[in-house]
Short mmCIF file of C-alpha atoms in Angstrom, two decimals:
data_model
loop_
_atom_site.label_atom_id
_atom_site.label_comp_id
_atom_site.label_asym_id
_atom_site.label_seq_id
_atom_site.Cartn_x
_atom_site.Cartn_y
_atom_site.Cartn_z
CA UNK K 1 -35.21 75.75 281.70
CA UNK K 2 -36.89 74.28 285.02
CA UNK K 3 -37.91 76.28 287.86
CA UNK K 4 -37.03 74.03 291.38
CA UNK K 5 -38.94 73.88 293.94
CA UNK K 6 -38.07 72.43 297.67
CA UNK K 7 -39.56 70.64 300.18
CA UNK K 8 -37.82 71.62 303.62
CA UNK K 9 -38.57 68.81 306.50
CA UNK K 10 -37.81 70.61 309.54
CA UNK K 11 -37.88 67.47 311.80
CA UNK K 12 -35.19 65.66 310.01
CA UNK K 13 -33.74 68.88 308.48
CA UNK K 14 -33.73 67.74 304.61
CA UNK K 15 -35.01 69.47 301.72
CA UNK K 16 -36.57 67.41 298.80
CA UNK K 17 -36.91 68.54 295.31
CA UNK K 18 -40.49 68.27 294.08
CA UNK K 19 -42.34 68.75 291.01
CA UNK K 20 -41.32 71.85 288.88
CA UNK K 21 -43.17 74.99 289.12
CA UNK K 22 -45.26 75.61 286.07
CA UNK K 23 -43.24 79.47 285.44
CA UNK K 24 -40.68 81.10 286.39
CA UNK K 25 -40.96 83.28 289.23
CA UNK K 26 -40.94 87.52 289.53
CA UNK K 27 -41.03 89.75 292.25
CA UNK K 28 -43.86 89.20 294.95
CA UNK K 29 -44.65 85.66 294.19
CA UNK K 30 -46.14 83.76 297.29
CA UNK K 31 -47.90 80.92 298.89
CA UNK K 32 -50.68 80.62 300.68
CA UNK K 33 -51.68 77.56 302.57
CA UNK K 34 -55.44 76.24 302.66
CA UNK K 35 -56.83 72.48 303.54
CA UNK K 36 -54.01 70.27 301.59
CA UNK K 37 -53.07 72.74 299.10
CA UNK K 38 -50.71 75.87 298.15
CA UNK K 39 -51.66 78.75 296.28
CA UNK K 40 -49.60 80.81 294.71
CA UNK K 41 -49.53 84.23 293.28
CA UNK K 42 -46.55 84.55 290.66
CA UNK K 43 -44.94 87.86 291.04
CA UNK K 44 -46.11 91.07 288.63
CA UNK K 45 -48.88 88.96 286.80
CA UNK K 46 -52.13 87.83 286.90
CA UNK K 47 -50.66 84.21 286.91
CA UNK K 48 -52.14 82.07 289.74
CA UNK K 49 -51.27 78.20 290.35
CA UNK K 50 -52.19 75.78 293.32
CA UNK K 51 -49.85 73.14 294.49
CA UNK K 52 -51.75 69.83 295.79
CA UNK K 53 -49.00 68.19 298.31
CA UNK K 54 -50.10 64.50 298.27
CA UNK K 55 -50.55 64.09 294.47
CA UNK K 56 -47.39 66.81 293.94
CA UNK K 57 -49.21 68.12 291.52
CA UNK K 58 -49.48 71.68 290.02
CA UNK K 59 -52.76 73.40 288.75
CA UNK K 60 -53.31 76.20 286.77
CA UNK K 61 -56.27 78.79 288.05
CA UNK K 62 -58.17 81.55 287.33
CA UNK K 63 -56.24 84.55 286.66
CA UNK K 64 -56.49 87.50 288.95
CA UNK K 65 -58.41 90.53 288.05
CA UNK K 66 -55.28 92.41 288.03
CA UNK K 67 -51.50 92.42 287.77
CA UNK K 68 -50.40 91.41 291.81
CA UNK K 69 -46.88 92.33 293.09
CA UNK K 70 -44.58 94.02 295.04
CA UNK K 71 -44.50 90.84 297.61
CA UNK K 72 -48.23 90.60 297.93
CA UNK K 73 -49.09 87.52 300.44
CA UNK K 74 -52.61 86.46 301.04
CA UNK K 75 -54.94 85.80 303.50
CA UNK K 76 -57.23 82.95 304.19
CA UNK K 77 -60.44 83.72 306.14
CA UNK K 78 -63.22 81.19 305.18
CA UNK K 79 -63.15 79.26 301.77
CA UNK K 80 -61.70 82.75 300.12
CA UNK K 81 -57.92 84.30 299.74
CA UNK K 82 -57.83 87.93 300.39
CA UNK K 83 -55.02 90.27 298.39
CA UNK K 84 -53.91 93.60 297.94
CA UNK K 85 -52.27 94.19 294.73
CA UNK K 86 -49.52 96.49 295.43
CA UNK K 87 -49.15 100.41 295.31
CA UNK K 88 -53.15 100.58 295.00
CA UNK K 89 -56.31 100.92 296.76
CA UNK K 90 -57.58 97.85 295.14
CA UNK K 91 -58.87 94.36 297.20
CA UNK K 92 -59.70 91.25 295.93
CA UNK K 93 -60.93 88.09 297.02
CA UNK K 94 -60.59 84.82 295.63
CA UNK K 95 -63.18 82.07 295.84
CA UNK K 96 -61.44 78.99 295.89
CA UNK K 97 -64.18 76.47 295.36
CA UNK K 98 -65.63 78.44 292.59
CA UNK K 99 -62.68 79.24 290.96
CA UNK K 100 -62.78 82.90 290.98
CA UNK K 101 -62.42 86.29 291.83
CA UNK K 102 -63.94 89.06 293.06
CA UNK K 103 -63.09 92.81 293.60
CA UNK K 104 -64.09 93.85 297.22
CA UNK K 105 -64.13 97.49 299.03
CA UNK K 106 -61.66 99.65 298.30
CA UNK K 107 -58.60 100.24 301.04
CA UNK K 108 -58.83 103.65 302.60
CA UNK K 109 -55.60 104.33 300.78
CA UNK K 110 -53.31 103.21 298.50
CA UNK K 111 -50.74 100.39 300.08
CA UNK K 112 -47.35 100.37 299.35
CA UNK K 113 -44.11 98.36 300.91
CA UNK K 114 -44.49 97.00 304.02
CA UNK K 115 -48.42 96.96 303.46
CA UNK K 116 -49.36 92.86 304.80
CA UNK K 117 -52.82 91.36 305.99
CA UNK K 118 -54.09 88.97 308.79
CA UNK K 119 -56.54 87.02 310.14
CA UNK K 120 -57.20 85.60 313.33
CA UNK K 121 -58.65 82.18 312.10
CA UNK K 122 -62.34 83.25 312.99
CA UNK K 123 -64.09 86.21 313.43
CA UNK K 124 -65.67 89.14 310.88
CA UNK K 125 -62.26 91.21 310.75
CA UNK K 126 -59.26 90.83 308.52
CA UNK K 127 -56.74 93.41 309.93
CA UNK K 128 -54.26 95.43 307.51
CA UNK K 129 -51.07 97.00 307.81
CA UNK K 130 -51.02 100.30 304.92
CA UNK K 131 -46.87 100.19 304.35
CA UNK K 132 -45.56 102.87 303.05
CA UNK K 133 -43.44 103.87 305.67
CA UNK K 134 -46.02 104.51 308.07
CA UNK K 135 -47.44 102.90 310.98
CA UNK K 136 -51.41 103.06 309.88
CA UNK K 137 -53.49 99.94 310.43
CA UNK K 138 -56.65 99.06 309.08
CA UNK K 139 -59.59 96.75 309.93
CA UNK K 140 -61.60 95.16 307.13
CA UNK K 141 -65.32 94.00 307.74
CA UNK K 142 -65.85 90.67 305.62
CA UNK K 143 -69.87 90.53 306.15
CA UNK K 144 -69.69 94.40 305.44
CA UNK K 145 -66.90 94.65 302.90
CA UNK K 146 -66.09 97.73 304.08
CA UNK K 147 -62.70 99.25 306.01
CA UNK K 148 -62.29 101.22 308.92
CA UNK K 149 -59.18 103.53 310.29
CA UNK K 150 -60.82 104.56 313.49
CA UNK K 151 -61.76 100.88 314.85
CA UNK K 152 -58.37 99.71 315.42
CA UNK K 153 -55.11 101.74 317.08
CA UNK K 154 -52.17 102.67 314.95
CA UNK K 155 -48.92 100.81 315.89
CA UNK K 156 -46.88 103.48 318.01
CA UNK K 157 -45.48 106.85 317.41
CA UNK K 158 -42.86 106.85 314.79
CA UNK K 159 -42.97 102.44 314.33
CA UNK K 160 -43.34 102.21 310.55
CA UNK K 161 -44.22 98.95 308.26
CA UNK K 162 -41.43 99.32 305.55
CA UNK K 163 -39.93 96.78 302.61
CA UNK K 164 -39.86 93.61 304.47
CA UNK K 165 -42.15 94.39 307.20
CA UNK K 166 -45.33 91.32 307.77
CA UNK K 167 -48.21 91.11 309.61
CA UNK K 168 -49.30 87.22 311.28
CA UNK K 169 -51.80 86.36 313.72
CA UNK K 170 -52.24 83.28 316.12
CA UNK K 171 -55.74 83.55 316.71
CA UNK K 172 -55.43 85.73 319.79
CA UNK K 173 -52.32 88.29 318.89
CA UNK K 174 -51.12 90.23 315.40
CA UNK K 175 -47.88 89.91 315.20
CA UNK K 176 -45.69 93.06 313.49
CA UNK K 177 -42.23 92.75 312.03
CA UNK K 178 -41.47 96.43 311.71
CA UNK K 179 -38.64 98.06 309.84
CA UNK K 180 -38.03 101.40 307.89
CA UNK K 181 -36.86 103.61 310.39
CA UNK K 182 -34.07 101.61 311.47
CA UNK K 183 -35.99 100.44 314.30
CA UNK K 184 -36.26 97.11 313.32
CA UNK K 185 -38.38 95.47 316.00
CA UNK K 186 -41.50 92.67 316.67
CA UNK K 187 -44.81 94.18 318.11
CA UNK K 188 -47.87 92.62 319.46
CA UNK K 189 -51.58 93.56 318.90
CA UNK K 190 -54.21 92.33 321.37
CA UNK K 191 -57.29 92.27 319.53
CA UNK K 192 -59.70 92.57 322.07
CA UNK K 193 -57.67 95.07 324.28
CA UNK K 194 -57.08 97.18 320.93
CA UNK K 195 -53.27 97.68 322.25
CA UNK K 196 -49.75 97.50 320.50
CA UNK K 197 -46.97 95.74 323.07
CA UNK K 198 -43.41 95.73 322.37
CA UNK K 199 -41.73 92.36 321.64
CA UNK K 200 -38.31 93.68 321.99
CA UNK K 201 -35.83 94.11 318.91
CA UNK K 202 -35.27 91.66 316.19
CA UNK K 203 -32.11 90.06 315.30
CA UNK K 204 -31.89 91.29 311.55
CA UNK K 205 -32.99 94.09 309.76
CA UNK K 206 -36.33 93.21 307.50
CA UNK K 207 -36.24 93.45 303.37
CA UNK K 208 -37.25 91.84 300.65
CA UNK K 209 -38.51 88.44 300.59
CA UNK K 210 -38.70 88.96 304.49
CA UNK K 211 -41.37 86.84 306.21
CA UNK K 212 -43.48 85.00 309.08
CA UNK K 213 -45.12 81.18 309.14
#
């Protein structure tokens, strides 16, 4: 059997069917865009591929340390991919001129649904949402490869990061869909001003498969 993959053109609103992926897909598979190329984590496996566009071509990588899932999307800050792997304390970085991986610092505690990282395109600090139903959020030192709780302000009272719930940045803001407590809303973070603004209510409820570009 072949697994499809699409090609949506949002100015001329077509989709084109490119090359086959190289497996079939599980739960938590993702892509992650860096200079030309996708990379993508295959759902509950160590399986990783990249995807160059302009040869529409797949490559097989490195496998991860570790099994990633439960909707596990990277993050790129530098030439490296930063993941969680799902209902763990465990971090790892991927290299992606070398080829390989690394395991980094440990999260302050174990991530679950909801749990999402970002970056703000320069800068030391990757910035981490736990999950798990709660509204705890993390910053991660890259030079220092080490976390902090106390650096950076939890979202507010009672907003939780649930199934569904990401985290994006646009160099200046994060960006939090919430959901979980059935207040399914968009906050802000201002990074320098260490604040959390409400964006007003979104027009769905967040779940699986859920996400931000």
């Amino acid at each position: 059997a072949t697994v499809s993959y699409t090609h949506l053109n949002p100015t001329g609103d077509t989709m084109t069917q490119i090359t086959d992926l190289p497996a079939a897909l599980l739960t938590g598979a993702d892509l992650t865009y860096y200079s030309g190329a996708l990379y993508m984590v295959r759902g509950g496996s160590t399986s990783y591929y990249r995807y160059n566009i302009s040869a529409n071509t797949w490559t097989t990588l490195t496998v991860a340390p570790g099994s990633i899932s439960a909707e596990q999307k990277g993050v790129v800050a530098g030439a490296y991919i930063y993941y969680f792997i799902g209902s763990s304390t465990t971090f790892y970085r991927y290299d992606i001129v070398g080829n390989t991986w690394s395991t980094m610092g440990v999260a302050p505690a174990a991530v679950a649904a909801g749990d999402s990282l970002a970056y703000p395109g320069s800068g030391d600090f990757i910035y981490a949402s736990r999950g798990s139903s709660t509204g705890v959020f993390w910053r991660y030192s890259i030079s220092g490869n080490s976390w902090s709780d106390v650096a950076v302000a939890d979202l507010p009272t009672n907003i939780m990061m649930s199934t569904g719930s990401r985290l994006m940045s646009d160099g200046t803001y994060i960006y939090a869909l919430t959901g979980g407590t059935g207040k399914s809303k968009l906050y802000r973070y201002d990074i320098g001003g260490d604040s959390w603004s409400d964006m007003g209510t979104l027009p769905f409820t967040p779940y699986v498969g859920t996400d931000m570009t």
